[in-house]
């Protein structure tokens, strides 16, 4: 597959050579206060090519693209579109010139339907039209691009992956000539990524310039003709995809070498004991419909069990059910052999369960509070910590600060001052701080949901190492992630969740299961149906 | 039952300024802007309307200028801080009320209790004006009454079924997504609908003073702007329900007049209290209805920074 992609990439590149520069950036600068987010970046993007923008979090990728999309105004520099000066004062102007962006956070109106979002703010939409005609037009578009979406459903009820597809379609509806995709593949199954790459290739073939922001090195190589690597707001390299490999890209991006984490040897089963036992667990979502349907599994000490699947297949509800955040409708949950069914979240904390929630910024942290206050949010339920951190009804500030400093060291957070507000930390630092806190709470079990979503390779690497260390210390880890690479490189066993049921369980101690096999399980094909199928395809990643 | 027909017509007339002001406020809130100062806008509209009518002897011109004055007033004292400078919304709203209260007294000091001699054009609905009783109930009102009645239907249709209305709802739901995601000119449309809110609020005040009361008096609105605010909440942000709320309160507003006419053994002060008690009552009932709260625009009253 890799070779085919490189071929098509090079043919795109050859065609691009004949074409004029579509979008040209020169000396773009943008600062926020004292921080120079983008410090003088040049970029040439040709019609008919997929151009990857690679960089760590905070490297300035998103800021640069927001400038191109008219969201932000540059402090200095020039832009040309089709040879004409281009300086959009607003996203609207950018869209009028044919520049579409799919944001990392999608920017959809969550209480609107898919159809409403697709046509929102678009001058080409019908002036007058009720929900029905809107839905009809939307489903025609959905079908044309082969996405699976119900135009009448409300965006809020969709999974993150589905919401992203709406955002991509919205840009396509507007007939863009430059499409900016900000980390678009993070939440898609391998098959969906292939569909997306197909769409991207088609757009490029039609003469569209596709700017593709990612931190997944293999995707850069698979789809793009050229790569611009940003580090700390500066362009450090512009490479043809054919002349680089993952190691080279990683070095350019980080300024140092990284090794991918290895799950190492699985501990012998004899010494491991079941920590989390879920039997026949059924959970309902916020709307009352069945999200997790009769799921049974165990997580043992000294092992990481990965749950793979596309967002919205019950992962959130399952993780909430085994941490006491959400009530199970039926079935039993045991932690350490102790009956925990129907207990609240505080009881789970007392039982030694840590929880890295899916939405760390709203469910995991109080952003406007200090690191010190965030560090003790949960610990007051743990008896030993409570007696240490409080005296009667009073908080012991000095002890709390000391405790917070410990967490900062354990999480390798860039600050050591517990008085700093969490909101002022970067995404990677917030997540490492959260992981450190939850590991404190997790004396028996750690439930980690998308622990590295939105983190760059360097930051993700640190989180992975913390999880592996926790496993080696005997903690049972339940890892829920949409990132197959992450699940496969960390887990001893992999469960695939599809439509609220476990579609398959795979041993991951030896040779990794084929990605196509996993993808089909994620797509809802039952395991039995796949036995014997020649799953020869192996994609990028470890 | 001649009394009933008179009472009905008076209730409709009393409810009309409420309905106009509430419709304007609903449009403003649809784009996410909570303006608690409708009272001040109505006062400006009322005094301007009366002054212009007295000088030109032309009530239609008075109503028009009153409406325009409301729009300009709200643009300066509300759109400037909230939309252009990005302040929060409540204090500028109270500012609008206070300034409107003071400024209207200043303008109206020489015109107080001077009756407006010329009225507004009364529209007789063709066909209906021949049917007895019905004619008196719905067949012969000044034109603003019919306009106020029709507007909520137009608003409902625009918001639910047009591209423009969808964009407006998106601005009130999530201005960031509307701007950065969908490319809607959020600041522009917020400014426009502040002006529309002011236009309808000023018109409502002018209708109240020129047509319903017939003269300017200090604080002639007597809290009607706040009642309009309550009517919007009661409607659950569905414009056609404004009609119900506005006319119910309208009926309560003239209860004291009815009591006086029929010599009820109830103090008129108590009856004067009814519209306010009614407003509190319907808000309480509304708040107790399950699932209604979700109807408010998602970003109503939220101060945020946005581009576009």
mmCIF file of C-alpha atoms in Angstrom, chain B residues 62-278:
data_model
loop_
_atom_site.group_PDB
_atom_site.id
_atom_site.type_symbol
_atom_site.label_atom_id
_atom_site.label_comp_id
_atom_site.label_asym_id
_atom_site.label_seq_id
_atom_site.Cartn_x
_atom_site.Cartn_y
_atom_site.Cartn_z
ATOM 1 C CA UNK B 62 -44.274 60.464 15.350
ATOM 2 C CA UNK B 63 -44.372 56.648 15.448
ATOM 3 C CA UNK B 64 -41.710 56.405 12.753
ATOM 4 C CA UNK B 65 -39.333 58.859 14.428
ATOM 5 C CA UNK B 66 -39.952 57.187 17.790
ATOM 6 C CA UNK B 67 -38.916 53.851 16.301
ATOM 7 C CA UNK B 68 -35.802 55.309 14.682
ATOM 8 C CA UNK B 69 -34.860 57.061 17.927
ATOM 9 C CA UNK B 70 -35.093 53.717 19.743
ATOM 10 C CA UNK B 71 -32.797 52.085 17.194
ATOM 11 C CA UNK B 72 -30.163 54.833 17.352
ATOM 12 C CA UNK B 73 -30.376 54.923 21.147
ATOM 13 C CA UNK B 74 -29.824 51.167 21.510
ATOM 14 C CA UNK B 75 -27.020 51.160 18.954
ATOM 15 C CA UNK B 76 -25.122 53.821 20.887
ATOM 16 C CA UNK B 77 -25.685 52.565 24.407
ATOM 17 C CA UNK B 78 -25.815 48.804 23.814
ATOM 18 C CA UNK B 79 -24.263 47.770 20.503
ATOM 19 C CA UNK B 80 -21.245 49.989 21.049
ATOM 20 C CA UNK B 81 -20.154 48.468 24.357
ATOM 21 C CA UNK B 82 -21.429 44.915 23.872
ATOM 22 C CA UNK B 83 -20.848 44.212 20.191
ATOM 23 C CA UNK B 84 -18.048 46.593 19.278
ATOM 24 C CA UNK B 85 -16.076 46.576 22.534
ATOM 25 C CA UNK B 86 -17.023 43.127 23.780
ATOM 26 C CA UNK B 87 -18.251 43.930 27.285
ATOM 27 C CA UNK B 88 -20.653 41.736 29.193
ATOM 28 C CA UNK B 89 -24.345 42.317 28.557
ATOM 29 C CA UNK B 90 -26.198 42.992 31.788
ATOM 30 C CA UNK B 91 -24.658 46.280 32.924
ATOM 31 C CA UNK B 92 -24.978 47.955 29.507
ATOM 32 C CA UNK B 93 -28.612 46.799 29.588
ATOM 33 C CA UNK B 94 -29.207 48.569 32.886
ATOM 34 C CA UNK B 95 -27.334 51.546 31.470
ATOM 35 C CA UNK B 96 -29.842 51.672 28.638
ATOM 36 C CA UNK B 97 -32.659 51.709 31.153
ATOM 37 C CA UNK B 98 -31.168 54.434 33.372
ATOM 38 C CA UNK B 99 -30.106 56.682 30.521
ATOM 39 C CA UNK B 100 -33.455 56.167 28.794
ATOM 40 C CA UNK B 101 -35.312 57.068 31.982
ATOM 41 C CA UNK B 102 -33.306 60.250 32.526
ATOM 42 C CA UNK B 103 -33.008 61.359 28.924
ATOM 43 C CA UNK B 104 -36.733 60.892 28.236
ATOM 44 C CA UNK B 105 -37.631 63.078 31.220
ATOM 45 C CA UNK B 106 -35.225 65.731 30.018
ATOM 46 C CA UNK B 107 -36.680 65.736 26.513
ATOM 47 C CA UNK B 108 -40.265 65.548 27.691
ATOM 48 C CA UNK B 109 -40.147 68.116 30.487
ATOM 49 C CA UNK B 110 -42.154 70.718 28.531
ATOM 50 C CA UNK B 111 -44.557 68.233 26.983
ATOM 51 C CA UNK B 112 -45.780 66.426 30.046
ATOM 52 C CA UNK B 113 -49.491 65.635 30.106
ATOM 53 C CA UNK B 114 -50.133 67.480 26.831
ATOM 54 C CA UNK B 115 -52.699 65.314 25.005
ATOM 55 C CA UNK B 116 -51.883 64.241 21.482
ATOM 56 C CA UNK B 117 -54.737 65.471 19.328
ATOM 57 C CA UNK B 118 -54.172 63.471 16.155
ATOM 58 C CA UNK B 119 -54.439 59.693 16.290
ATOM 59 C CA UNK B 120 -52.997 56.997 14.104
ATOM 60 C CA UNK B 121 -54.826 55.640 11.091
ATOM 61 C CA UNK B 122 -57.401 53.053 12.056
ATOM 62 C CA UNK B 123 -57.557 50.139 9.671
ATOM 63 C CA UNK B 124 -60.939 48.591 9.073
ATOM 64 C CA UNK B 125 -60.585 45.011 7.963
ATOM 65 C CA UNK B 126 -62.724 44.675 4.811
ATOM 66 C CA UNK B 127 -65.592 42.256 5.245
ATOM 67 C CA UNK B 128 -65.165 41.895 8.968
ATOM 68 C CA UNK B 129 -66.162 45.501 9.677
ATOM 69 C CA UNK B 130 -69.741 44.629 8.721
ATOM 70 C CA UNK B 131 -70.177 41.770 11.175
ATOM 71 C CA UNK B 132 -71.518 43.016 14.508
ATOM 72 C CA UNK B 133 -69.581 42.124 17.669
ATOM 73 C CA UNK B 134 -66.711 40.573 15.664
ATOM 74 C CA UNK B 135 -66.185 44.010 14.137
ATOM 75 C CA UNK B 136 -65.659 45.497 17.557
ATOM 76 C CA UNK B 137 -63.442 42.633 18.689
ATOM 77 C CA UNK B 138 -60.978 42.405 15.838
ATOM 78 C CA UNK B 139 -62.155 44.612 12.995
ATOM 79 C CA UNK B 140 -61.070 48.166 13.808
ATOM 80 C CA UNK B 141 -57.703 48.958 15.329
ATOM 81 C CA UNK B 142 -54.899 51.387 14.530
ATOM 82 C CA UNK B 143 -52.529 49.790 12.046
ATOM 83 C CA UNK B 144 -49.695 49.062 14.550
ATOM 84 C CA UNK B 145 -51.989 46.573 16.292
ATOM 85 C CA UNK B 146 -52.230 44.463 13.150
ATOM 86 C CA UNK B 147 -48.529 44.856 12.466
ATOM 87 C CA UNK B 148 -47.680 43.659 16.000
ATOM 88 C CA UNK B 149 -49.967 40.667 15.542
ATOM 89 C CA UNK B 150 -48.493 39.638 12.182
ATOM 90 C CA UNK B 151 -44.805 40.159 13.024
ATOM 91 C CA UNK B 152 -44.378 37.094 15.277
ATOM 92 C CA UNK B 153 -45.633 34.867 12.468
ATOM 93 C CA UNK B 154 -43.156 36.405 10.046
ATOM 94 C CA UNK B 155 -40.355 36.042 12.591
ATOM 95 C CA UNK B 156 -41.245 32.402 13.247
ATOM 96 C CA UNK B 157 -41.188 31.655 9.546
ATOM 97 C CA UNK B 158 -37.912 33.465 8.931
ATOM 98 C CA UNK B 159 -36.151 31.791 11.861
ATOM 99 C CA UNK B 160 -37.376 28.305 11.138
ATOM 100 C CA UNK B 161 -37.434 28.117 7.393
ATOM 101 C CA UNK B 162 -34.993 30.540 5.807
ATOM 102 C CA UNK B 163 -31.244 30.610 5.310
ATOM 103 C CA UNK B 164 -31.031 33.981 7.021
ATOM 104 C CA UNK B 165 -32.967 32.769 10.050
ATOM 105 C CA UNK B 166 -30.790 29.684 10.347
ATOM 106 C CA UNK B 167 -27.702 31.880 10.333
ATOM 107 C CA UNK B 168 -29.196 34.090 13.039
ATOM 108 C CA UNK B 169 -29.992 31.114 15.238
ATOM 109 C CA UNK B 170 -26.448 29.839 14.755
ATOM 110 C CA UNK B 171 -25.042 33.180 15.920
ATOM 111 C CA UNK B 172 -27.033 32.919 19.149
ATOM 112 C CA UNK B 173 -26.203 29.253 19.654
ATOM 113 C CA UNK B 174 -22.477 29.377 19.094
ATOM 114 C CA UNK B 175 -20.967 32.610 17.762
ATOM 115 C CA UNK B 176 -17.511 31.067 17.445
ATOM 116 C CA UNK B 177 -18.717 28.167 15.333
ATOM 117 C CA UNK B 178 -20.925 30.521 13.319
ATOM 118 C CA UNK B 179 -18.023 32.829 12.601
ATOM 119 C CA UNK B 180 -14.963 30.622 12.300
ATOM 120 C CA UNK B 181 -16.781 27.496 11.211
ATOM 121 C CA UNK B 182 -19.500 28.769 8.917
ATOM 122 C CA UNK B 183 -18.169 32.202 7.959
ATOM 123 C CA UNK B 184 -21.160 34.157 9.207
ATOM 124 C CA UNK B 185 -20.484 37.856 9.868
ATOM 125 C CA UNK B 186 -21.376 37.640 13.548
ATOM 126 C CA UNK B 187 -20.556 41.226 14.547
ATOM 127 C CA UNK B 188 -22.450 42.677 11.621
ATOM 128 C CA UNK B 189 -25.614 40.693 12.201
ATOM 129 C CA UNK B 190 -25.501 41.300 15.940
ATOM 130 C CA UNK B 191 -25.284 45.021 15.246
ATOM 131 C CA UNK B 192 -28.151 44.830 12.776
ATOM 132 C CA UNK B 193 -30.375 42.998 15.235
ATOM 133 C CA UNK B 194 -29.546 45.357 18.067
ATOM 134 C CA UNK B 195 -30.871 48.051 15.731
ATOM 135 C CA UNK B 196 -33.976 45.976 14.958
ATOM 136 C CA UNK B 197 -34.536 45.399 18.669
ATOM 137 C CA UNK B 198 -34.216 49.168 19.259
ATOM 138 C CA UNK B 199 -36.492 49.922 16.319
ATOM 139 C CA UNK B 200 -39.268 47.708 17.642
ATOM 140 C CA UNK B 201 -38.709 48.835 21.247
ATOM 141 C CA UNK B 202 -38.870 52.510 20.256
ATOM 142 C CA UNK B 203 -41.934 51.822 18.118
ATOM 143 C CA UNK B 204 -43.555 50.017 21.042
ATOM 144 C CA UNK B 205 -42.960 53.026 23.287
ATOM 145 C CA UNK B 206 -44.326 55.414 20.676
ATOM 146 C CA UNK B 207 -47.424 53.267 20.152
ATOM 147 C CA UNK B 208 -47.972 53.205 23.900
ATOM 148 C CA UNK B 209 -47.661 56.966 24.389
ATOM 149 C CA UNK B 210 -49.180 58.281 21.142
ATOM 150 C CA UNK B 211 -51.994 55.771 20.633
ATOM 151 C CA UNK B 212 -52.791 53.888 23.853
ATOM 152 C CA UNK B 213 -52.200 56.642 26.447
ATOM 153 C CA UNK B 214 -52.400 59.704 24.200
ATOM 154 C CA UNK B 215 -49.834 61.794 26.031
ATOM 155 C CA UNK B 216 -46.310 61.825 27.460
ATOM 156 C CA UNK B 217 -45.818 61.415 31.173
ATOM 157 C CA UNK B 218 -42.743 60.623 33.211
ATOM 158 C CA UNK B 219 -42.135 56.854 33.241
ATOM 159 C CA UNK B 220 -45.201 56.301 31.080
ATOM 160 C CA UNK B 221 -44.044 52.710 30.430
ATOM 161 C CA UNK B 222 -44.314 51.755 34.132
ATOM 162 C CA UNK B 223 -42.236 48.582 33.802
ATOM 163 C CA UNK B 224 -43.674 47.357 30.510
ATOM 164 C CA UNK B 225 -40.155 46.902 29.119
ATOM 165 C CA UNK B 226 -39.378 44.441 31.888
ATOM 166 C CA UNK B 227 -42.685 42.690 31.363
ATOM 167 C CA UNK B 228 -41.763 42.330 27.676
ATOM 168 C CA UNK B 229 -38.550 40.660 28.810
ATOM 169 C CA UNK B 230 -40.603 38.238 30.880
ATOM 170 C CA UNK B 231 -42.918 37.582 27.943
ATOM 171 C CA UNK B 232 -39.908 36.521 25.840
ATOM 172 C CA UNK B 233 -38.821 34.037 28.485
ATOM 173 C CA UNK B 234 -42.376 32.775 28.827
ATOM 174 C CA UNK B 235 -42.543 32.199 25.086
ATOM 175 C CA UNK B 236 -39.646 29.775 25.266
ATOM 176 C CA UNK B 237 -38.090 31.787 22.433
ATOM 177 C CA UNK B 238 -40.871 30.783 20.078
ATOM 178 C CA UNK B 239 -42.227 33.960 18.635
ATOM 179 C CA UNK B 240 -45.829 32.917 18.134
ATOM 180 C CA UNK B 241 -46.212 32.319 21.853
ATOM 181 C CA UNK B 242 -45.329 35.982 22.401
ATOM 182 C CA UNK B 243 -48.833 36.790 21.202
ATOM 183 C CA UNK B 244 -50.450 34.769 23.989
ATOM 184 C CA UNK B 245 -48.208 36.190 26.696
ATOM 185 C CA UNK B 246 -48.498 39.795 25.552
ATOM 186 C CA UNK B 247 -52.295 39.807 25.337
ATOM 187 C CA UNK B 248 -52.746 38.057 28.684
ATOM 188 C CA UNK B 249 -50.618 40.712 30.353
ATOM 189 C CA UNK B 250 -52.416 43.338 28.270
ATOM 190 C CA UNK B 251 -55.715 42.194 29.778
ATOM 191 C CA UNK B 252 -54.254 42.413 33.287
ATOM 192 C CA UNK B 253 -52.855 45.893 32.584
ATOM 193 C CA UNK B 254 -56.314 47.407 32.131
ATOM 194 C CA UNK B 255 -57.962 45.420 34.890
ATOM 195 C CA UNK B 256 -58.073 48.530 37.121
ATOM 196 C CA UNK B 257 -59.995 50.449 34.442
ATOM 197 C CA UNK B 258 -62.503 47.619 34.183
ATOM 198 C CA UNK B 259 -62.833 47.421 37.939
ATOM 199 C CA UNK B 260 -63.501 51.155 38.098
ATOM 200 C CA UNK B 261 -66.100 50.980 35.320
ATOM 201 C CA UNK B 262 -67.971 48.106 36.936
ATOM 202 C CA UNK B 263 -67.519 49.484 40.482
ATOM 203 C CA UNK B 264 -65.789 46.338 41.791
ATOM 204 C CA UNK B 265 -65.297 46.378 45.532
ATOM 205 C CA UNK B 266 -61.570 45.833 45.016
ATOM 206 C CA UNK B 267 -59.030 48.649 45.530
ATOM 207 C CA UNK B 268 -57.675 49.822 42.175
ATOM 208 C CA UNK B 269 -54.150 49.707 43.623
ATOM 209 C CA UNK B 270 -54.561 45.967 43.977
ATOM 210 C CA UNK B 271 -55.765 45.626 40.395
ATOM 211 C CA UNK B 272 -52.862 47.767 39.180
ATOM 212 C CA UNK B 273 -50.593 45.171 40.703
ATOM 213 C CA UNK B 274 -52.030 42.358 38.606
ATOM 214 C CA UNK B 275 -49.858 42.577 35.468
ATOM 215 C CA UNK B 276 -46.717 42.298 37.551
ATOM 216 C CA UNK B 277 -48.068 39.429 39.606
ATOM 217 C CA UNK B 278 -49.223 37.882 36.345
#
